[in-house]
Coordinates of C-alpha atoms in Angstrom, one line a residue:
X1 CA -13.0 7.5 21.4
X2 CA -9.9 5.1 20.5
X3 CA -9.4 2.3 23.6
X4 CA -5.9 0.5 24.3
X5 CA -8.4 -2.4 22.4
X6 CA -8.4 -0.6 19.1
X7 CA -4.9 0.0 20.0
X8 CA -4.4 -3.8 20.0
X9 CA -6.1 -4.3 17.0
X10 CA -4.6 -1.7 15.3
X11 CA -1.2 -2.4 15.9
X12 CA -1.3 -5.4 13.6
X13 CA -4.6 -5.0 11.1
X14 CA -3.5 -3.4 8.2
X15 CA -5.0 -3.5 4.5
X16 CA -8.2 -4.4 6.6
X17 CA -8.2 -1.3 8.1
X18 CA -6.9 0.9 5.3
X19 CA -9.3 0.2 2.6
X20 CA -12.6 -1.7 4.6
X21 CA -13.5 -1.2 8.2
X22 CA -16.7 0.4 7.6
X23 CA -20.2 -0.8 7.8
X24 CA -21.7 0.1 4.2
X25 CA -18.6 0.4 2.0
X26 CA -18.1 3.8 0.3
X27 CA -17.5 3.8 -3.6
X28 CA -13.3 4.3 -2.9
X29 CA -13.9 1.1 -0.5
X30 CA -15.5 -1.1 -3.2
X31 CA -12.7 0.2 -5.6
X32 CA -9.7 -0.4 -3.6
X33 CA -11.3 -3.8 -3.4
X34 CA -11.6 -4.3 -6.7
X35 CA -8.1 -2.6 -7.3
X36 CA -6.5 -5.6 -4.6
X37 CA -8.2 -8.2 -6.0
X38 CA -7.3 -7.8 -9.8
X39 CA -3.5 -7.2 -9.0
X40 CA -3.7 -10.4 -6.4
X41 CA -5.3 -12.0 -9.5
X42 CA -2.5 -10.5 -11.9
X43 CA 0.1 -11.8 -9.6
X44 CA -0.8 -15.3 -9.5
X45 CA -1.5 -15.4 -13.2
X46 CA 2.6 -15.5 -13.9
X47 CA 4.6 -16.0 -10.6
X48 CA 8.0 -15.2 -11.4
X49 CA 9.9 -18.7 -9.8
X50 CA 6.4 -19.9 -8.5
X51 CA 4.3 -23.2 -8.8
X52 CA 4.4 -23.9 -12.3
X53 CA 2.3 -27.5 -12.7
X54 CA -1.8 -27.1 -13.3
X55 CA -3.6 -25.7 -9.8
X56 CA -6.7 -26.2 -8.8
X57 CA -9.5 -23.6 -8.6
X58 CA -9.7 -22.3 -4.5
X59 CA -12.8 -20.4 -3.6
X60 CA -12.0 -19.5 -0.4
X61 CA -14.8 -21.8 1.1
X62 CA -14.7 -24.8 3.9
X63 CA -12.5 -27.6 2.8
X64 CA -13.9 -31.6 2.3
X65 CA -15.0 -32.6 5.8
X66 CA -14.8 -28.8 7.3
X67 CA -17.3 -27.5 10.1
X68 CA -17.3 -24.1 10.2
X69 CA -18.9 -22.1 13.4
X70 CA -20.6 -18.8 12.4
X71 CA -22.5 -16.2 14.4
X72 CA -25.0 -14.2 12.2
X73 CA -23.2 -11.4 10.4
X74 CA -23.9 -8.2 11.7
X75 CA -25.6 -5.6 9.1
X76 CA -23.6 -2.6 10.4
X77 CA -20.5 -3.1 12.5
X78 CA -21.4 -4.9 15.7
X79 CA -21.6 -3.2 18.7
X80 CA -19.0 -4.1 21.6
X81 CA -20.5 -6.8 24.1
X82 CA -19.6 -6.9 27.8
X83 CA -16.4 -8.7 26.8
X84 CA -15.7 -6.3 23.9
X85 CA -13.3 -3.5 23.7
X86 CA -15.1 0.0 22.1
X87 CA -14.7 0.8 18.2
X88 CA -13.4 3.8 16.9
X89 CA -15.0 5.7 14.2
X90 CA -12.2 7.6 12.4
X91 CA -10.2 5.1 10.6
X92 CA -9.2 6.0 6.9
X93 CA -9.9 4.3 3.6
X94 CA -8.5 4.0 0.4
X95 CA -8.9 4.3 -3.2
X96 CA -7.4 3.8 -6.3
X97 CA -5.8 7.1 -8.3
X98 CA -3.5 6.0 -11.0
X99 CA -2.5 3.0 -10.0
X100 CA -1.5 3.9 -6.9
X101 CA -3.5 3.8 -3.7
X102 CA -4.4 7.0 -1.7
X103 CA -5.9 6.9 2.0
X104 CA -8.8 9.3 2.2
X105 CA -8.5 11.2 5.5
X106 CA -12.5 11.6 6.0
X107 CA -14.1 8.8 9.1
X108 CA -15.5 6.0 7.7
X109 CA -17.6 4.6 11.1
X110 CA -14.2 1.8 11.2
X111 CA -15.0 -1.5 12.0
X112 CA -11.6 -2.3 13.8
X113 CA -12.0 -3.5 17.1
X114 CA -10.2 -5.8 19.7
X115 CA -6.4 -6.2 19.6
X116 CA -3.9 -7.4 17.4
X117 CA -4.6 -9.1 13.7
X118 CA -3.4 -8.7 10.1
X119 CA -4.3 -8.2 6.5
X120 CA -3.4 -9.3 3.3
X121 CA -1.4 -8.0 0.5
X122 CA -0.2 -8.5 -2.9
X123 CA 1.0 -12.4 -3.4
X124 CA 4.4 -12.4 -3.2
X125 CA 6.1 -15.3 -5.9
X126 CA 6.4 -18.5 -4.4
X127 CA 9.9 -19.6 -4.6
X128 CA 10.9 -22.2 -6.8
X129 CA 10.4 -25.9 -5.3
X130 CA 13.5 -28.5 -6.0
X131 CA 11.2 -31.0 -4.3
X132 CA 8.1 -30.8 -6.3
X133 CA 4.7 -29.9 -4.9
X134 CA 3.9 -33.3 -3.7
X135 CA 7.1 -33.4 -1.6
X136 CA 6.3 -35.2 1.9
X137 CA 7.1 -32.4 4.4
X138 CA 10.7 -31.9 5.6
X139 CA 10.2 -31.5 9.3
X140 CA 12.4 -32.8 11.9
X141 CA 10.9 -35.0 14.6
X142 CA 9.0 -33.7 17.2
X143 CA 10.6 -33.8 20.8
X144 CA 9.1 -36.6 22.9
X145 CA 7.1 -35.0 26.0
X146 CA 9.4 -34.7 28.7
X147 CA 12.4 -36.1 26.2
X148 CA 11.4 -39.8 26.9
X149 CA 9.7 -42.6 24.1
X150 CA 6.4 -41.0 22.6
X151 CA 3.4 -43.9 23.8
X152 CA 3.2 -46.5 21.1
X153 CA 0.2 -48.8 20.4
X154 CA -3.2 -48.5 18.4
X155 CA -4.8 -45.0 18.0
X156 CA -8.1 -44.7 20.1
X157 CA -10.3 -42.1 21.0
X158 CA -7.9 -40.5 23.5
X159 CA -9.6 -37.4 24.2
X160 CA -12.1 -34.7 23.1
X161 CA -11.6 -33.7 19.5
X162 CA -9.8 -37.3 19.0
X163 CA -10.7 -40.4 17.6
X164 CA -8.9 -43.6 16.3
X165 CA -8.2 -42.0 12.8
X166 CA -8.8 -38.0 13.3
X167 CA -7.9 -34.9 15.4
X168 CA -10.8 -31.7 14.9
X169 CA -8.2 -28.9 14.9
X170 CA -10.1 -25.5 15.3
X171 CA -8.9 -22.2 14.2
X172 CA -10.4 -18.6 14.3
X173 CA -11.0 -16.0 11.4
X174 CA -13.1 -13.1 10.2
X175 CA -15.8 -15.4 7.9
X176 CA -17.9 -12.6 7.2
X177 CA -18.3 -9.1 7.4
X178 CA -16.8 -6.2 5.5
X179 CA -13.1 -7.4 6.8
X180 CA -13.3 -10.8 5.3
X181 CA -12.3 -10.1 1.3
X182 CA -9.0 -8.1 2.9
X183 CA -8.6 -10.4 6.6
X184 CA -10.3 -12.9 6.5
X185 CA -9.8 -15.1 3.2
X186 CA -6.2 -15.2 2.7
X187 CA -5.3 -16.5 6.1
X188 CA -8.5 -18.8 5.9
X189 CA -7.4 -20.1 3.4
X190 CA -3.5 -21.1 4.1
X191 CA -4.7 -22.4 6.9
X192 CA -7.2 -24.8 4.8
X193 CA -3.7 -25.3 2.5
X194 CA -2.1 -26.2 5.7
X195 CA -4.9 -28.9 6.7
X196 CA -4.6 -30.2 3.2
X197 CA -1.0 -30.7 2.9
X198 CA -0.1 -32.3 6.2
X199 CA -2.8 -34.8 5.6
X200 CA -1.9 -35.7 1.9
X201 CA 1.8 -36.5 3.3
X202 CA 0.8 -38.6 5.9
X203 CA -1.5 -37.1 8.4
X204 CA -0.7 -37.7 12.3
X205 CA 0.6 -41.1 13.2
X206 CA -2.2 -42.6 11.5
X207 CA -4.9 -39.9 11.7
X208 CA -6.1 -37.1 10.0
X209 CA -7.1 -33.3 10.9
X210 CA -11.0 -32.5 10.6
X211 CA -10.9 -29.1 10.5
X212 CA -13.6 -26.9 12.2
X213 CA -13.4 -23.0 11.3
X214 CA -14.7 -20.5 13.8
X215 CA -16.3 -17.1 12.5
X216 CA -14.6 -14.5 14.7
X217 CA -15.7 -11.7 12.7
X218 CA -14.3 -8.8 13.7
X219 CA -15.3 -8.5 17.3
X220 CA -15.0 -10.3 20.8
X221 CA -18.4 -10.5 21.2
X222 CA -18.8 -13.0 18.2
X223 CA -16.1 -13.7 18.4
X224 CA -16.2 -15.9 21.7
X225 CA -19.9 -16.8 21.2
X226 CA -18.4 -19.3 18.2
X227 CA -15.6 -20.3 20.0
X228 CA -17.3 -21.6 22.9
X229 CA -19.6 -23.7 20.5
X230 CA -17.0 -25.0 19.0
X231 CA -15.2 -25.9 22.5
X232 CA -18.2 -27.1 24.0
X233 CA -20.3 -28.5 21.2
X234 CA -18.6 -28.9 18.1
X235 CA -16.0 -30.8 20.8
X236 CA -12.7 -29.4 19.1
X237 CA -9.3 -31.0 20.3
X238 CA -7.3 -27.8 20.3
X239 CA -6.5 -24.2 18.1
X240 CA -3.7 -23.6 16.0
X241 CA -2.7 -21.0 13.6
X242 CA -5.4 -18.7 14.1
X243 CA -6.2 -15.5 12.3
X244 CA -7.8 -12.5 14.1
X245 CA -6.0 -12.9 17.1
X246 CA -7.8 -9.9 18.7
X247 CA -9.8 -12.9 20.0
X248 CA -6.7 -14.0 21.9
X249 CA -6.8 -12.3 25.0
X250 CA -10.4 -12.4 25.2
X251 CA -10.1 -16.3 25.3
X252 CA -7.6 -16.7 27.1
X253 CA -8.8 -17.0 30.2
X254 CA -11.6 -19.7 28.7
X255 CA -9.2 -21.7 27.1
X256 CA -7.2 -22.1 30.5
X257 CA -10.5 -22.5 32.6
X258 CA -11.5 -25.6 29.4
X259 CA -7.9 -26.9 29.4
X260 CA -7.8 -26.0 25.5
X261 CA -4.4 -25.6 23.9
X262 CA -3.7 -22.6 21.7
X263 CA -0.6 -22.4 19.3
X264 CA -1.9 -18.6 19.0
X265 CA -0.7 -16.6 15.4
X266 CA 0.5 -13.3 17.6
X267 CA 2.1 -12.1 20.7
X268 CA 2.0 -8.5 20.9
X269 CA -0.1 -8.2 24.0
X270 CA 1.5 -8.9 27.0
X271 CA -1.4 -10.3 28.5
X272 CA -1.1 -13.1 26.5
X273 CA 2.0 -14.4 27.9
X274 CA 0.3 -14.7 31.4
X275 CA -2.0 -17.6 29.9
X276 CA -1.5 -21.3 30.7
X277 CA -2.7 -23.0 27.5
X278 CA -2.2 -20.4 25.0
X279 CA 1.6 -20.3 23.4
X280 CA 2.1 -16.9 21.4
X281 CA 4.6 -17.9 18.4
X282 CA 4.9 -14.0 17.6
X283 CA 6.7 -11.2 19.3
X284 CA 5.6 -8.2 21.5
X285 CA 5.5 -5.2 21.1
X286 CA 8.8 -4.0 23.6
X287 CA 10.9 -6.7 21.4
X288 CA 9.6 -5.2 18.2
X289 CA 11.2 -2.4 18.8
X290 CA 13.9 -2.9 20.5
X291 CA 15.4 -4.9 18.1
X292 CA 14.3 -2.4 15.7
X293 CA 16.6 0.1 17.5
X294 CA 19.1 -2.3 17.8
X295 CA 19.3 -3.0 14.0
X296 CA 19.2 1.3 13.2
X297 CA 22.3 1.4 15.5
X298 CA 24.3 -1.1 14.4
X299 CA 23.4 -1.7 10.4
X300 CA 22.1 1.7 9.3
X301 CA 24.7 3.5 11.9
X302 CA 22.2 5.7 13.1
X303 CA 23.3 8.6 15.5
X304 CA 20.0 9.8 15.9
X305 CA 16.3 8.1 16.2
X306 CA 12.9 9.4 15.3
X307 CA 10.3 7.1 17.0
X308 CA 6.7 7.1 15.7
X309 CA 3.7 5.1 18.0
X310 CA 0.1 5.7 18.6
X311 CA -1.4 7.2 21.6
X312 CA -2.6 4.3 23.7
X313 CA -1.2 2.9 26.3
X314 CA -0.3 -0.1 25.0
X315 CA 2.4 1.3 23.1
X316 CA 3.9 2.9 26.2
X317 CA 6.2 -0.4 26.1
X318 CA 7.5 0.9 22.8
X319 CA 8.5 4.3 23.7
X320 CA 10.2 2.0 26.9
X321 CA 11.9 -0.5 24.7
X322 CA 13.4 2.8 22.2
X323 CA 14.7 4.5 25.3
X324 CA 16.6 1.4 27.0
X325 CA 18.1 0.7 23.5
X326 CA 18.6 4.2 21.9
X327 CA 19.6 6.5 25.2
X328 CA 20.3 9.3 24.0
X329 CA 20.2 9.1 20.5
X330 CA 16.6 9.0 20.6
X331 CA 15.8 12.0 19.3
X332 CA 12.3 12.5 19.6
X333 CA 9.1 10.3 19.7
X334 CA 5.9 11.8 18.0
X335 CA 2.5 10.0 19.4
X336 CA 0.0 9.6 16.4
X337 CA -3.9 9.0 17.1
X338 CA -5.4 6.3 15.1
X339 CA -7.5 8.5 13.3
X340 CA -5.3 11.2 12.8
X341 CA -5.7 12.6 9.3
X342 CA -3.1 15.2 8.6
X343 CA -0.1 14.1 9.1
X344 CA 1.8 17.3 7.6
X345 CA 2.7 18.8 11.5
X346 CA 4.1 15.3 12.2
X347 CA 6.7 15.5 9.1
X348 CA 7.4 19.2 10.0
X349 CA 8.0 18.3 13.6
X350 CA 10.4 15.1 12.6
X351 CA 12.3 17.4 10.0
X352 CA 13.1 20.2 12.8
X353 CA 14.6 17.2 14.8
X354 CA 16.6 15.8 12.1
X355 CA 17.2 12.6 13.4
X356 CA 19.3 10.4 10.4
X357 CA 16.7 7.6 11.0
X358 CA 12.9 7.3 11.5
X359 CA 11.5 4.0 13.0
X360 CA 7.5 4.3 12.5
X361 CA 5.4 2.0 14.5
X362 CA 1.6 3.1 13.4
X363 CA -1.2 1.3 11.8
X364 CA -0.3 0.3 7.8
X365 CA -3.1 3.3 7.2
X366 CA -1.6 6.1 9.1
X367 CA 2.0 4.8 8.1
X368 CA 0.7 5.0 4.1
X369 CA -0.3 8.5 4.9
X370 CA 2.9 9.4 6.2
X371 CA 4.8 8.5 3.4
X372 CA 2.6 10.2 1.3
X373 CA 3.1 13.3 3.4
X374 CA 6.8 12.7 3.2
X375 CA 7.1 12.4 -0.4
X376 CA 4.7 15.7 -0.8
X377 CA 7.6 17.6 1.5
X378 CA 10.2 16.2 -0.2
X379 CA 12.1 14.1 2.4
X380 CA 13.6 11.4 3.6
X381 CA 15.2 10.6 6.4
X382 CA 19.5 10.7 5.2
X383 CA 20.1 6.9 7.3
X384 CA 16.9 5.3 5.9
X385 CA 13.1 4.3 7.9
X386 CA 13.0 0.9 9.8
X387 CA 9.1 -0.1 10.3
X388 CA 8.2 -2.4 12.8
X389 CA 6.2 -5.5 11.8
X390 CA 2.8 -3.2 11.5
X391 CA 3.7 -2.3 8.0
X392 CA 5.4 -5.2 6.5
X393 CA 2.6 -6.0 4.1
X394 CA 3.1 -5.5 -0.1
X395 CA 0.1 -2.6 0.0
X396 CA 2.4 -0.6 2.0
X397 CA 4.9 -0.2 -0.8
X398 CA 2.3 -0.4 -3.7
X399 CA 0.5 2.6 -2.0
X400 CA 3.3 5.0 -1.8
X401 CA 5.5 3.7 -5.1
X402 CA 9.2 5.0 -5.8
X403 CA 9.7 6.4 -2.7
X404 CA 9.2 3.0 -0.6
X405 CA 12.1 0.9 -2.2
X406 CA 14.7 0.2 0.3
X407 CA 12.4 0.8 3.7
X408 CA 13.2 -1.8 5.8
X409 CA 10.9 -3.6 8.4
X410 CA 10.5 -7.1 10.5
X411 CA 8.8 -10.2 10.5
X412 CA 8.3 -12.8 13.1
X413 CA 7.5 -15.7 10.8
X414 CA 9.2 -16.2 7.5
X415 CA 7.4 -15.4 4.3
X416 CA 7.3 -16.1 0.6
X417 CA 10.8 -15.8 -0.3
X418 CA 12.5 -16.5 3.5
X419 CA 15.1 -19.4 3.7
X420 CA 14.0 -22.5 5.6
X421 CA 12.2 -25.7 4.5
X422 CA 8.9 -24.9 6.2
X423 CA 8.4 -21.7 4.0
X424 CA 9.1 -24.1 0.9
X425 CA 7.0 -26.4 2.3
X426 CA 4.3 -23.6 2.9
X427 CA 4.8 -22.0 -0.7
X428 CA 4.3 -26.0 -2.0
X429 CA 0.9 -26.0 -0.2
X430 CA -0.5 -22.9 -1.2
X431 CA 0.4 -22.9 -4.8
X432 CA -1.3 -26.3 -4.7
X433 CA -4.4 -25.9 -3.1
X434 CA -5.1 -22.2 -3.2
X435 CA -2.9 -20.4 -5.8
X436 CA -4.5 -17.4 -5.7
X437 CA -4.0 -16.7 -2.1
X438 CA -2.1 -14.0 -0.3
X439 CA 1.2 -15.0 1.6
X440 CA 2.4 -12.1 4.0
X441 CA 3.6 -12.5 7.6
X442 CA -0.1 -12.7 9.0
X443 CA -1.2 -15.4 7.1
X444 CA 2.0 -17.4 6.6
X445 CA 1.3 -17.8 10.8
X446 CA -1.9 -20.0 10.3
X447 CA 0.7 -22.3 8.4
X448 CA 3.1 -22.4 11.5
X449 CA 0.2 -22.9 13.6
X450 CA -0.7 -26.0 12.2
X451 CA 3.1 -26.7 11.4
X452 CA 4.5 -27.0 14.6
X453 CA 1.2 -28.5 16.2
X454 CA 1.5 -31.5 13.7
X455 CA 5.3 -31.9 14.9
X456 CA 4.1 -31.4 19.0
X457 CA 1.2 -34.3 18.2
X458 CA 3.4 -37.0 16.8
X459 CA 5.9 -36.5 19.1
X460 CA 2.9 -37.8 21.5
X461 CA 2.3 -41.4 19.4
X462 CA -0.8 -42.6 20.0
X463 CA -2.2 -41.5 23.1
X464 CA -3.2 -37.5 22.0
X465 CA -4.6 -35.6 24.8
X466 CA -4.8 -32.0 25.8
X467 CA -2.7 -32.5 28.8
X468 CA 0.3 -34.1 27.5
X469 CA 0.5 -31.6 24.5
X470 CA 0.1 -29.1 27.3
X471 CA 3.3 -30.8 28.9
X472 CA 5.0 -31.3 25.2
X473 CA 4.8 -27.6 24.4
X474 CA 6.0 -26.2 28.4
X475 CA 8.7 -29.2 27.3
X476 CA 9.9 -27.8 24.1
X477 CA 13.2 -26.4 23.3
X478 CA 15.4 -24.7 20.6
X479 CA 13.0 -26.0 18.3
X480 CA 12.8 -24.0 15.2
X481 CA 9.9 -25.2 12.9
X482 CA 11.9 -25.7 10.0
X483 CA 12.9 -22.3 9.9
X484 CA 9.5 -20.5 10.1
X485 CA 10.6 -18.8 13.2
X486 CA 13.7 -18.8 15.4
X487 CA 14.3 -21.6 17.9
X488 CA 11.2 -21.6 20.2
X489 CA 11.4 -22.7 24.0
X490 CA 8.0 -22.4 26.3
X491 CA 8.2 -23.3 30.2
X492 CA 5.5 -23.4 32.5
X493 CA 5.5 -19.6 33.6
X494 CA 7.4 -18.8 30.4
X495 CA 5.8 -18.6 27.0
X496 CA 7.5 -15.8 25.5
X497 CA 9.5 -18.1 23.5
X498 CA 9.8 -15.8 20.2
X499 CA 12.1 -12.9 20.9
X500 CA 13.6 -12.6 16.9
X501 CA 12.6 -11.0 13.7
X502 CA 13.6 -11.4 10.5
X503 CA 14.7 -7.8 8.3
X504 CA 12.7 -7.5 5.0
X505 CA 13.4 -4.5 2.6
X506 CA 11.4 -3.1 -0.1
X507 CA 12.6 -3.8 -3.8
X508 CA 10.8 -3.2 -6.9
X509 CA 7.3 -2.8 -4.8
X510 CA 7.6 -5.7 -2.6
X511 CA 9.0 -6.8 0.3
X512 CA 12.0 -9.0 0.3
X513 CA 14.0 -11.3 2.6
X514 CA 17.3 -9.8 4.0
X515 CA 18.7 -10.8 6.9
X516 CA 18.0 -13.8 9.3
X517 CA 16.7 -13.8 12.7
X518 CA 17.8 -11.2 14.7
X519 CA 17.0 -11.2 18.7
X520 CA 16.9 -9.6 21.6
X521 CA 17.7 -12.0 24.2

């Protein structure tokens, strides 16, 4: 039975879910696998405009002076706990067919639980650095708490987590399990490039991060069974930049009760917004489509809107957000079960309403399979598709070929070719210390994580403690992190700070920066 959990996974897992999710991979699992893996392997090989001096070899493991908190790994996929939402069983995989990947339509027992996470694809080309990869980061100072002088003095050990010459900065991600070769390593390991770069430039006012990883796995359960070790015994400082942010409104409510902040990688839950320590840098789901709509109305001049969302409740605040924007031009919306594998009714149903524009908000998997079913009727919406942020990954494009270029879609953090010093800066880090890693929107957010926590923690001098960076963030405003996302504000009460998305088309099999932040204000 699908739950609005798998729902809130769903919503942002993608690869993971299209070619893993299984306990016991079947043989067009282990191939798709293989398949990503050699053309992530092929694409770092020659980056067109990339990191062009020697890299070191990255393999994906703990960095120098890393604790990592794990919870056994399960043998089949773990069963929910009482804080875990249920799993659902008919999730599709992939495999590889001429180059090109093809979702088998058959249940696979999927391993996607919890709410909303991400997946890799194909490494995009870094962009070409002017600054060279040992360039000291080009952030702009940190706001002051409050706007007055940060505390000067000698560094001591000013809280948990904190010492006279280091922070422990925690983050969570899938470690283990059959999601952790398509969720879990990439964003691992930007997050470990992340570490490493802001203490090679300088650390923090004199101290250094001590980074402690927390195996999430793919499940609540685990998932808050490692980070309560690593809150209460490991004696982390804070999170930042998390992967698998599922996990995020299970902790929530621990965090606040533990007074543990949370730069969180997501923000498509609602619920989320409601905690006290946790600060969402992504977008919801209502502003994902309404500025969607907003962008089909005014830059592909729709007149009439196909909406596309899964069943679950959750996504009832999609359907809202297309009808407050789209009135009457909405068309039609078609609701699509997670593990619905036919999708030929769907196309038929959206070509007898002939809207001009289709804006598909589904799981990468189900929106691969309707592209395919497109393609096999031979249409195309006349005004073009708009995706949401679900399907802004390279293996959306790779899987369905030709008929992909110029789909366009959103991201809330900018990626591998987005303007803005902070995605050179993140480029500069990976192609140093893990060149063959996977940027996409998902895991550039473990960069801005750790980003804009280094810029709130200097702006605190010496005296670091979980209240005042509490009271820096609900202090912060118009602050834009170098470009990585749109000016961010949080208030006490108020931490939906990111309303924006950046538009992304599809050219030559990948998706490409187009058009700066738009919001919805």
């Amino acid at each position: 039975m699908v739950t609005s959990g798998l729902l809130r996974w769903g919503a942002a897992l993608a690869a993971a879910v299209l070619v893993a999710g299984a306990c016991g991979a079947s043989d067009d699992v282990v191939a798709a696998r293989k398949a990503a893996r050699a053309e992530d392997q092929n694409a770092t090989q020659a980056p067109a405009g990339g990191v062009t001096a020697a890299q070191p070899p990255d393999s994906g493991g703990p960095v120098e002076g890393e604790t990592q908190t794990t919870t056994p790994a399960p043998v089949a996929a773990p069963s929910p706990g009482p804080s875990a939402p249920n799993a659902s069983s008919g999730t599709g995989a992939a495999g590889a067919q001429d180059g090109r990947t093809t979702v088998s339509t058959r249940a696979t027992g999927a391993a996607t639980r919890s709410t909303a996470a991400g997946q890799p694809a194909a490494a995009p080309a870094a962009p070409t650095q002017s600054g060279g990869r040992d360039a000291a980061p080009t952030a702009p100072a940190a706001p002051a708490p409050g706007g007055g002088p940060a505390p000067a003095g000698p560094n001591r050990a000013s809280d948990t987590g904190v010492t006279a010459d280091s922070i422990k900065l925690g983050g969570y991600f899938i470690l283990s399990g059959p999601l952790y070769d398509l969720a879990g390593r990439d964003p691992h390991r930007v997050w470990q490039s992340a570490i490493r770069y802001f203490n090679d430039t300088g650390g923090v006012n004199g101290r250094k991060y001590v980074p402690s990883a927390i195996d999430s796995q793919i499940d609540c359960g685990p998932g808050m069974s490692g980070l309560r070790k690593a809150v209460e015994q490991d004696k982390i400082f804070m999170l930042a930049g998390s992967f698998n942010p599922y996990l995020t409104p299970c902790a929530g409510n621990y965090l606040d009760q533990q007074g543990v902040p949370n730069l969180a990688s997501d923000g498509i839950d609602p619920k989320v917004l409601t905690f006290k320590t946790t600060f969402p840098m992504g977008t919801t789901h209502y502003r994902y489509i309404r500025i969607g709509a907003k962008w089909a109305l005014e830059n592909l001049k729709a007149t009439s809107v196909t909406v596309l969302r899964h069943s679950d409740a959750l996504f009832d605040s999609v359907e809202t957000g297309a009808r407050e924007v789209l009135g009457d031009k909405l068309k039609s919306v078609e609701k699509v079960a997670y593990d619905e594998g036919n999708l030929a009714p769907v196309v038929q149903r959206i070509r007898q309403a002939n809207p001009d524009v289709v804006i598909p908000y589904l799981n990468p998997d189900r929106i691969i399979l309707l592209f395919q079913e497109m393609e096999r009727q031979g249409y195309k919406p006349p005004k073009g598709i708009h995706g949401l942020a679900s399907m802004v990954l390279d293996l959306v494009p790779r899987s369905v070929g030709k008929f992909a270029e110029g789909i366009q879609g959103e991201s809330w953090v900018g990626v591998a070719d987005s303007p803005g010093p902070g995605v050179q800066e993140m480029m500069r880090a990976v192609g140093r210390y893990a060149p063959n890693t996977t940027v996409d929107l998902y895991s550039a957010g473990g960069f801005a994580g750790v980003r804009l926590a280094t810029q709130v923690i200097k702006s605190l001098g010496s005296d670091v403690t979980r209240a005042r960076f509490i009271d820096a963030m609900h202090s912060l405003t118009n602050f834009d992190n170098a470009g990585m996302q749109p000016p961010l504000t949080y208030r006490p009460g108020q931490h939906e700070a990111n309303r924006c998305m950046q538009i992304l088309e599809v050219k030559d099999s990948r998706w490409r920066f187009k058009n700066n932040w738009i919001c919805d204000q």
